[in-house]
Amino acid sequence: MSSLGPQVTHHECEVLVVGSGAGGATTAAVLAEAGHDVLIVEEGPWVEQGSVVPFSLDQMDQQYRSGGVTVALGLPSIAYTEGRCAGGGTEVNSGLYWRPPEATLELWRSKYRIRDFSSDDLLSICEEVEDALSVQKVPGEHTAASDILRRGADRLGWRNDEIPRWMTYPEGAGASEGRRQSMTRTYLPRAFAAGARILCDHRLDRLVRSGRRAMRAELTHIPTGSDGDSPALEQQVTISFRDVIVCGGAIQTPAILQRAGLRHRVGRTLAVHPTVKLAARFDSAVNTPDDVSVFQVKQFAPNISFGGSASHPGLVALALTDNWRDFGEAVTAWPELAIYYAAITSEGRGVVQAIPGVRDPLVTYRLTKRDRDLLGQGLARLAMVMLEAGAKEVYPAFKSAPVVRNRADLATMTSMFSALKASVMTVHLCSTAPMGDDERRCATDSHGLVHGTDNVFVNDAALLPEAPGVNPQASVMAIAIRNARRYCAERAG
Ligand SMILES: Cc1cc2nc3c(=O)[nH]c(=O)nc-3n(C[C@H](O)[C@H](O)[C@H](O)COP(=O)(O)OP(=O)(O)OC[C@H]3O[C@@H](n4cnc5c(N)ncnc54)[C@H](O)[C@@H]3O)c2cc1C
């Protein structure tokens, strides 16, 4: 590190990794272990696991971008959330682990012309990831909120299963006492042990390019807690490097590339799993504020899946706000309420666009008619699961929704539903810099090198050519590890 005067600090490294989430942390570990000099820059703070209550509003404030208030404009708009901290989304997410479906990998390989993309290789990387993250099912009893999904689906004869998580459980611990094996506990320590460095609270503002090469990164050091509100405390930082690997997640990565003048197929194909929600009330306490259900219902997969959402009291209140006049009173009984979602695979696509002079990109998303219809079907079937599980009242999250107490109410709810009135949201964001040798469809080559450049790579959820139809973190990690290994093989010595 050197100082270029009172304001600007300068660093040098061989490989700059931007972002420390599922893609960035694995990339840094693989490269550092192969002997590369790696510097990670992470916009958010380092927050020790356990110092913030999981799934709480406090966590959203400290570890989410913009406190979790981010939206893709459209009809309807879709609220989305991104982790913004060391470890990225892996620190705040539900930890539900799904291997990428083999058929999806095969489809991506042929449709996007991805070279050396054998599903056998990727699934064997998944096995390594499962080991490294201690992926396992809950030992012992499930929480009441988990049992609700299983019970309701079983009574309807619908396929459901417990989804394993990246958690360790101390001896004798209960279902909600697991310790999340996020990146700050796994791949980041591995990267540091092999010599990688990290600069937290450092936001990459711009990559400066000369022709096909990125030459320098310009960053702002934002001291923890100021969140950009105290420009006087901010410091300018520059970094020079041989190669840069952008892993800022599917919303920030395309914005970073666009600001560097790299626009070919960048940010035009955002793919998400849109979800609609409901809160269900039972006769006894079912709410586990700091955990989510580990069951998912896959009877209508891949088109529609059901699962449990975070149900902290503040989030219960949020889930009731679409018809607060009729639902609001229920918030006082929050221990008897839990929140569930119906997620769909979406035909629609979104656009991420960096706007000059504005920090966050403009995000839009267009749901198709089929998507909107599926959301309605999903919510109706989810409400049916809740009634079968014994819910006495169901509160669907759309404007003017009725309280659902029985099948007749369910029919009324279905007739009143419109996706345009619903609180649609998503936490699975993919595909804004798709990988593959088909340049008409893809922003990078088959291993993440941005088309038209010699040293700018992407290695995060942006590379997934489409949303995988299952929780995506394992797909992101497996592809990132594959690409990082290829990088090491090509740039050895
Ligand atoms: C609430 C929630 C629940 C989820 N639940 C699950 C689940 O149960 N199972 C599952 O498989 N997936 C889940 N996901 C999705 C999963 O977390 C993501 O798919 C995964 O984290 C994506 O990895 P990534 O590396 O692309 O991005 P991220 O993990 O988001 O990491 C990107 C990092 O880059 C940093 N960054 C961005 N821009 C800059 C910049 N300009 N300068 C410096 N740093 C920057 C960000 O701060 C962030 O830390 C969930 C996500 C959320 C938000």
XYZ file of C-alpha atoms and ligand atoms in Angstrom:
546
model
C 0.000 0.000 0.000
C 1.230 3.542 -0.719
C -0.266 6.998 -0.387
C -0.553 9.242 -3.438
C -1.109 12.342 -1.331
C -3.459 13.212 1.495
C -6.591 11.841 -0.159
C -5.665 8.871 -2.361
C -4.345 5.512 -1.114
C -2.931 3.089 -3.650
C -2.719 -0.742 -3.546
C -1.282 -3.247 -5.981
C -2.096 -6.902 -6.554
C -1.936 -9.568 -9.204
C -5.673 -10.375 -9.172
C -8.355 -8.040 -7.893
C -11.582 -9.788 -6.837
C -14.546 -7.421 -6.503
C -17.118 -8.698 -3.980
C -16.780 -11.429 -1.345
C -20.057 -13.382 -1.708
C -20.647 -16.890 -3.041
C -18.737 -16.135 -6.258
C -16.007 -13.837 -4.899
C -15.048 -15.855 -1.806
C -14.694 -19.135 -3.709
C -12.752 -17.413 -6.499
C -10.362 -15.839 -3.985
C -9.801 -19.148 -2.165
C -9.070 -21.150 -5.332
C -6.702 -18.502 -6.728
C -4.871 -17.835 -3.457
C -4.405 -21.569 -2.830
C -2.875 -21.844 -6.308
C -0.322 -19.179 -5.331
C -1.844 -16.042 -6.866
C -1.565 -12.710 -5.082
C -5.247 -11.890 -4.454
C -6.823 -8.730 -3.105
C -10.589 -8.768 -2.404
C -12.528 -5.522 -2.197
C -15.916 -5.619 -0.481
C -18.272 -2.681 -0.303
C -19.963 -3.796 2.926
C -18.636 -4.280 6.458
C -17.324 -7.433 8.138
C -20.081 -8.513 10.535
C -19.346 -11.480 12.799
C -21.999 -14.195 12.564
C -23.927 -14.215 15.819
C -23.496 -10.484 16.458
C -26.823 -9.742 14.686
C -30.097 -11.673 15.060
C -30.638 -13.646 11.828
C -33.590 -12.517 9.663
C -34.163 -9.424 11.848
C -34.734 -5.850 10.698
C -31.431 -5.040 12.432
C -29.712 -7.518 10.131
C -31.359 -5.908 7.117
C -30.057 -2.551 8.283
C -26.468 -3.754 8.725
C -25.999 -6.424 6.068
C -28.407 -5.681 3.202
C -27.983 -3.091 0.476
C -30.122 -0.043 1.262
C -31.581 -1.821 4.300
C -33.298 -4.302 1.964
C -35.380 -1.631 0.234
C -34.556 -2.122 -3.452
C -36.983 -2.572 -6.301
C -37.128 -3.628 -9.939
C -39.685 -1.355 -11.599
C -42.425 -2.983 -13.648
C -46.057 -4.042 -13.722
C -46.016 -5.034 -10.938
C -42.691 -3.849 -9.510
C -40.656 -6.565 -7.803
C -38.900 -5.887 -4.499
C -35.495 -7.608 -4.339
C -32.790 -7.839 -1.707
C -29.011 -8.154 -1.932
C -26.508 -8.867 0.829
C -23.957 -6.064 1.205
C -21.323 -7.257 3.670
C -18.284 -9.555 3.794
C -19.675 -12.861 2.520
C -22.473 -11.130 0.559
C -25.789 -12.972 0.322
C -24.357 -16.079 1.999
C -24.352 -14.284 5.370
C -28.031 -13.406 5.376
C -29.706 -16.093 3.324
C -31.736 -19.106 4.404
C -28.917 -21.549 3.742
C -31.127 -23.936 1.757
C -28.927 -26.041 -0.490
C -29.872 -27.321 -3.947
C -27.479 -28.781 -6.461
C -28.055 -27.351 -9.947
C -30.444 -29.743 -11.767
C -28.551 -31.865 -14.276
C -31.104 -31.220 -17.030
C -30.671 -27.467 -16.539
C -26.888 -27.746 -16.860
C -27.301 -29.752 -20.072
C -29.739 -27.195 -21.466
C -27.370 -24.298 -20.680
C -24.427 -26.139 -22.227
C -26.127 -26.586 -25.573
C -28.255 -23.424 -25.744
C -25.438 -21.016 -24.780
C -22.594 -23.096 -26.261
C -20.657 -23.401 -22.992
C -17.411 -25.299 -23.577
C -16.094 -27.957 -21.129
C -19.280 -27.733 -19.081
C -19.903 -31.312 -18.098
C -22.572 -31.849 -15.479
C -20.420 -34.646 -13.982
C -17.595 -32.179 -13.315
C -19.926 -29.583 -11.832
C -21.712 -32.095 -9.624
C -18.385 -33.365 -8.344
C -17.497 -29.751 -7.409
C -20.865 -29.647 -5.623
C -19.710 -32.598 -3.502
C -16.637 -30.584 -2.449
C -18.844 -27.598 -1.621
C -21.158 -29.811 0.459
C -18.141 -30.947 2.455
C -16.707 -27.473 2.880
C -20.046 -26.025 4.026
C -21.130 -29.039 6.148
C -24.378 -29.311 4.173
C -26.791 -31.447 6.204
C -30.361 -31.922 7.344
C -31.624 -30.798 10.733
C -30.735 -33.238 13.493
C -33.793 -34.038 15.609
C -37.102 -32.185 15.675
C -38.164 -29.597 13.123
C -39.619 -26.236 14.087
C -43.407 -25.836 14.119
C -43.188 -23.572 11.054
C -41.365 -26.320 9.112
C -43.904 -28.943 10.135
C -46.786 -26.822 8.833
C -45.586 -27.091 5.229
C -44.911 -30.803 5.516
C -48.248 -31.521 7.201
C -50.313 -29.489 4.737
C -48.561 -30.962 1.687
C -48.774 -34.529 3.053
C -52.519 -34.187 3.570
C -52.907 -33.082 -0.045
C -50.583 -35.860 -1.217
C -48.169 -33.268 -2.657
C -44.453 -33.946 -3.025
C -42.402 -32.217 -0.343
C -39.057 -32.685 1.289
C -36.643 -31.291 3.810
C -33.934 -29.257 2.087
C -30.438 -29.631 3.572
C -28.637 -26.467 4.687
C -25.077 -25.232 5.124
C -25.249 -25.396 8.898
C -23.409 -27.032 11.740
C -25.329 -27.992 14.864
C -23.650 -28.083 18.248
C -24.182 -31.379 20.115
C -27.818 -31.604 21.253
C -28.788 -28.321 19.573
C -32.295 -27.776 18.234
C -33.357 -27.071 14.657
C -33.019 -23.302 14.976
C -29.634 -23.327 16.735
C -27.559 -24.135 13.669
C -24.504 -22.033 12.804
C -24.628 -20.888 9.200
C -21.526 -21.911 7.242
C -21.396 -18.740 5.205
C -18.366 -17.404 3.326
C -16.913 -15.587 6.384
C -16.710 -19.006 8.080
C -15.522 -21.107 5.154
C -13.999 -19.906 1.883
C -12.856 -16.460 3.082
C -10.736 -17.870 5.962
C -9.325 -20.375 3.451
C -8.401 -17.540 1.118
C -6.751 -15.583 3.955
C -4.806 -18.658 5.118
C -3.376 -18.852 1.593
C -2.330 -15.177 1.651
C -5.340 -13.348 0.160
C -6.114 -9.895 1.594
C -9.474 -8.150 1.953
C -10.461 -4.490 2.101
C -13.977 -4.255 3.557
C -15.985 -1.020 3.380
C -14.387 -0.368 -0.023
C -16.746 0.248 -2.922
C -15.435 -0.141 -6.451
C -16.669 2.919 -8.351
C -14.981 2.468 -11.708
C -12.687 0.244 -13.697
C -10.469 2.363 -15.941
C -9.788 0.673 -19.290
C -7.361 1.078 -22.129
C -8.597 -0.860 -25.139
C -9.064 -4.518 -24.241
C -7.446 -4.193 -20.815
C -8.683 -2.840 -17.497
C -5.762 -0.883 -16.035
C -6.847 0.426 -12.671
C -9.708 0.398 -10.186
C -11.028 3.535 -8.498
C -12.733 2.983 -5.168
C -14.220 4.807 -2.216
C -13.457 3.729 1.337
C -16.701 4.195 3.268
C -16.154 3.752 7.017
C -18.537 1.188 8.578
C -21.823 2.688 9.664
C -21.674 5.804 7.502
C -23.290 3.994 4.497
C -22.368 6.845 2.226
C -24.074 9.430 4.443
C -20.871 11.174 5.557
C -18.881 12.112 2.462
C -16.352 13.923 4.702
C -15.206 10.561 6.127
C -14.823 8.899 2.726
C -11.409 8.313 1.177
C -10.395 7.725 -2.413
C -8.440 4.554 -3.177
C -6.864 3.227 -6.370
C -5.707 -0.316 -7.127
C -3.595 -1.585 -9.985
C -3.699 -5.256 -10.972
C -2.952 -7.724 -13.722
C -6.489 -9.147 -13.909
C -9.817 -8.206 -12.345
C -12.609 -10.661 -11.508
C -15.956 -8.970 -10.905
C -18.184 -10.810 -8.392
C -20.536 -8.050 -7.217
C -23.718 -10.116 -7.680
C -26.238 -10.064 -10.529
C -27.314 -6.444 -10.010
C -23.975 -4.715 -9.275
C -21.751 -6.708 -11.659
C -23.468 -5.505 -14.863
C -23.471 -1.933 -13.543
C -19.701 -2.163 -12.897
C -19.111 -3.509 -16.416
C -21.324 -0.882 -18.042
C -19.505 1.926 -16.213
C -16.298 0.524 -17.725
C -17.891 0.805 -21.186
C -18.519 -2.973 -21.464
C -22.085 -3.309 -22.688
C -22.319 -6.261 -25.062
C -25.139 -8.515 -23.675
C -24.527 -6.973 -20.250
C -27.516 -6.306 -17.971
C -30.180 -7.161 -20.563
C -31.327 -10.582 -19.352
C -31.891 -10.374 -15.590
C -33.679 -13.568 -14.509
C -35.290 -14.024 -11.090
C -37.646 -16.350 -9.236
C -40.596 -14.040 -8.424
C -42.518 -14.894 -5.253
C -45.831 -14.003 -3.634
C -46.506 -14.453 0.060
C -49.073 -15.007 2.717
C -49.137 -15.041 6.499
C -50.990 -17.915 8.173
C -52.372 -17.942 11.715
C -52.632 -21.087 13.829
C -54.152 -21.969 17.210
C -50.833 -22.076 19.020
C -47.374 -20.521 18.788
C -45.637 -21.466 15.513
C -43.346 -18.499 14.895
C -39.580 -19.005 15.134
C -38.411 -15.405 14.642
C -34.782 -16.183 13.849
C -35.216 -19.121 11.453
C -37.119 -20.319 8.370
C -38.863 -23.534 7.353
C -36.566 -26.214 5.931
C -39.335 -27.889 3.931
C -40.218 -27.071 0.343
C -43.186 -28.349 -1.647
C -42.165 -29.384 -5.171
C -45.388 -30.938 -6.492
C -45.631 -28.281 -9.240
C -41.888 -27.752 -9.762
C -40.124 -26.350 -11.603
C -42.939 -23.913 -12.425
C -44.159 -23.366 -8.852
C -42.486 -24.158 -5.500
C -43.549 -23.378 -1.941
C -41.363 -22.639 1.052
C -41.169 -20.748 4.330
C -40.025 -17.142 4.737
C -38.380 -15.278 7.566
C -41.140 -14.440 10.058
C -39.547 -12.005 12.498
C -42.327 -9.826 14.047
C -41.320 -6.830 11.899
C -41.614 -8.991 8.786
C -45.002 -10.327 9.918
C -46.153 -6.701 10.121
C -44.799 -6.074 6.602
C -46.599 -9.145 5.260
C -49.906 -7.789 6.570
C -49.548 -4.260 5.190
C -51.240 -4.927 1.836
C -54.588 -4.902 3.622
C -53.620 -3.404 6.965
C -57.165 -2.199 7.668
C -58.477 -5.784 7.799
C -55.283 -7.694 8.680
C -53.406 -5.276 10.957
C -54.950 -6.484 14.194
C -53.405 -9.939 13.672
C -49.915 -8.558 14.238
C -50.446 -8.577 17.997
C -50.784 -12.381 17.749
C -47.496 -12.656 15.805
C -46.237 -15.736 17.718
C -49.164 -17.645 16.138
C -48.283 -16.438 12.627
C -45.696 -17.611 10.104
C -45.010 -16.431 6.543
C -44.790 -18.682 3.470
C -44.100 -18.029 -0.195
C -44.951 -19.398 -3.625
C -42.035 -18.972 -6.069
C -42.279 -19.366 -9.836
C -39.846 -19.804 -12.686
C -40.265 -16.726 -14.838
C -40.494 -16.370 -18.568
C -40.027 -12.602 -18.249
C -36.677 -10.836 -18.085
C -35.304 -7.656 -16.570
C -32.801 -4.954 -17.416
C -30.047 -3.486 -15.211
C -28.788 -0.118 -16.355
C -26.040 2.018 -14.820
C -27.077 5.680 -14.805
C -24.296 8.316 -14.956
C -24.001 10.209 -11.677
C -26.273 7.796 -9.767
C -24.821 5.225 -7.367
C -27.321 2.380 -7.813
C -28.365 1.081 -11.233
C -31.905 1.344 -12.553
C -33.510 -2.114 -12.528
C -36.674 -3.040 -14.412
C -38.421 -6.416 -14.792
C -41.245 -7.485 -17.075
C -43.411 -10.384 -15.927
C -45.278 -12.090 -18.760
C -48.974 -12.989 -18.596
C -47.992 -16.613 -17.949
C -45.820 -15.422 -15.010
C -48.651 -13.369 -13.520
C -51.092 -16.277 -13.898
C -48.632 -18.663 -12.249
C -48.266 -16.303 -9.289
C -52.040 -16.435 -8.788
C -52.117 -20.235 -9.044
C -49.173 -20.473 -6.676
C -50.778 -18.287 -4.018
C -54.071 -20.208 -4.202
C -52.363 -23.587 -3.827
C -50.171 -22.301 -1.015
C -53.262 -21.082 0.841
C -54.724 -24.571 0.354
C -51.634 -26.109 1.988
C -52.103 -23.755 4.943
C -55.786 -24.656 5.391
C -54.932 -28.379 5.235
C -52.217 -27.813 7.849
C -54.827 -26.349 10.194
C -54.479 -22.587 9.680
C -57.461 -20.757 11.142
C -56.816 -17.613 9.102
C -54.705 -16.927 6.035
C -53.717 -13.374 5.047
C -52.631 -13.206 1.379
C -50.221 -10.368 0.529
C -52.139 -8.398 -2.093
C -54.190 -5.209 -1.944
C -57.792 -5.681 -0.698
C -57.227 -9.428 -0.199
C -59.849 -11.225 1.896
C -59.049 -13.238 5.015
C -59.160 -16.915 3.987
C -60.714 -19.296 6.539
C -62.090 -22.065 4.308
C -62.339 -23.336 0.712
C -65.153 -20.864 -0.104
C -62.924 -17.939 0.945
C -60.165 -19.477 -1.129
C -62.368 -19.305 -4.223
C -63.138 -15.644 -3.434
C -59.436 -14.926 -2.968
C -58.596 -16.537 -6.305
C -61.188 -14.475 -8.115
C -59.907 -11.259 -6.511
C -56.194 -11.898 -7.109
C -54.235 -9.866 -9.584
C -50.431 -9.871 -9.703
C -50.677 -6.114 -10.270
C -52.029 -5.763 -6.712
C -49.566 -8.200 -5.114
C -46.377 -7.627 -3.154
C -44.074 -9.556 -5.482
C -40.507 -10.010 -4.364
C -37.390 -12.052 -5.028
C -34.045 -12.952 -3.462
C -32.714 -14.994 -6.404
C -31.057 -12.749 -8.986
C -29.160 -14.185 -11.978
C -28.116 -13.956 -15.603
C -27.041 -10.358 -16.240
C -23.716 -11.353 -17.852
C -24.488 -14.842 -19.202
C -21.567 -17.121 -20.047
C -21.021 -19.079 -23.244
C -19.287 -18.977 -26.591
C -22.465 -17.868 -28.355
C -21.643 -14.154 -28.555
C -25.167 -13.289 -29.730
C -26.521 -14.394 -26.351
C -23.568 -14.108 -23.979
C -21.542 -11.364 -22.302
C -18.568 -13.578 -21.403
C -16.854 -16.594 -22.893
C -17.377 -20.102 -21.518
C -15.198 -19.363 -18.455
C -16.245 -15.835 -17.532
C -13.799 -13.687 -19.575
C -15.830 -10.696 -20.774
C -16.059 -10.747 -24.580
C -13.806 -8.075 -26.091
C -11.422 -7.896 -23.125
C -8.163 -9.604 -22.158
C -8.287 -9.302 -18.370
C -11.846 -8.580 -17.141
C -13.675 -11.631 -15.788
C -17.071 -12.189 -14.165
C -17.502 -15.018 -11.647
C -20.798 -14.761 -9.801
C -24.568 -15.219 -10.210
C -24.500 -12.920 -13.251
C -22.920 -15.781 -15.257
C -25.813 -18.237 -14.809
C -27.455 -18.178 -18.239
C -30.919 -18.492 -16.686
C -32.442 -18.739 -13.204
C -31.914 -22.396 -12.228
C -35.411 -23.091 -10.851
C -33.934 -24.017 -7.445
C -32.141 -21.980 -4.758
C -29.097 -20.793 -6.705
C -26.121 -20.470 -4.336
C -24.693 -23.935 -5.006
C -24.904 -23.321 -8.775
C -23.080 -20.003 -8.338
C -20.354 -21.628 -6.225
C -19.836 -24.665 -8.460
C -19.521 -22.535 -11.605
C -17.236 -20.027 -9.848
C -14.915 -22.802 -8.618
C -14.844 -24.375 -12.095
C -13.914 -21.068 -13.710
C -11.336 -20.161 -11.045
C -9.606 -23.514 -11.604
C -9.519 -22.884 -15.322
C -8.026 -19.441 -14.676
C -5.280 -21.032 -12.536
C -4.543 -23.658 -15.176
C -4.239 -21.012 -17.905
C -2.256 -18.452 -15.927
C 0.013 -20.802 -13.978
C 3.432 -19.360 -13.217
C -32.455 -12.998 1.803
C -31.827 -13.986 0.864
C -32.119 -15.338 1.007
C -31.553 -16.276 0.132
N -31.735 -17.606 0.380
C -31.028 -18.521 -0.353
C -31.060 -19.907 -0.014
O -31.670 -20.332 0.965
N -30.365 -20.765 -0.818
C -29.661 -20.347 -1.929
O -29.103 -21.189 -2.638
N -29.608 -19.024 -2.237
C -30.230 -18.106 -1.471
N -30.120 -16.771 -1.748
C -29.353 -16.370 -2.950
C -27.829 -16.432 -2.728
O -27.485 -15.776 -1.538
C -27.161 -15.787 -3.950
O -27.517 -16.525 -5.105
C -25.640 -15.733 -3.857
O -25.220 -15.097 -2.674
C -25.116 -14.958 -5.066
O -23.711 -14.901 -5.002
P -22.932 -13.723 -5.719
O -21.484 -13.936 -5.467
O -23.390 -13.599 -7.112
O -23.410 -12.369 -5.002
P -23.428 -11.963 -3.473
O -23.340 -13.136 -2.581
O -24.589 -11.041 -3.332
O -22.084 -11.136 -3.281
C -21.816 -9.930 -3.954
C -20.931 -9.078 -3.054
O -20.344 -8.056 -3.847
C -20.316 -6.870 -3.101
N -20.279 -5.733 -4.047
C -21.240 -5.392 -4.935
N -20.865 -4.294 -5.621
C -19.645 -3.948 -5.159
C -18.751 -2.871 -5.469
N -19.054 -1.949 -6.404
N -17.565 -2.805 -4.801
C -17.239 -3.752 -3.852
N -18.074 -4.769 -3.514
C -19.252 -4.868 -4.160
C -21.612 -6.902 -2.303
O -21.545 -6.053 -1.182
C -21.710 -8.386 -1.938
O -21.109 -8.655 -0.697
C -30.701 -15.827 -0.922
C -30.415 -14.462 -1.062
C -30.957 -13.541 -0.172
C -30.631 -12.072 -0.348
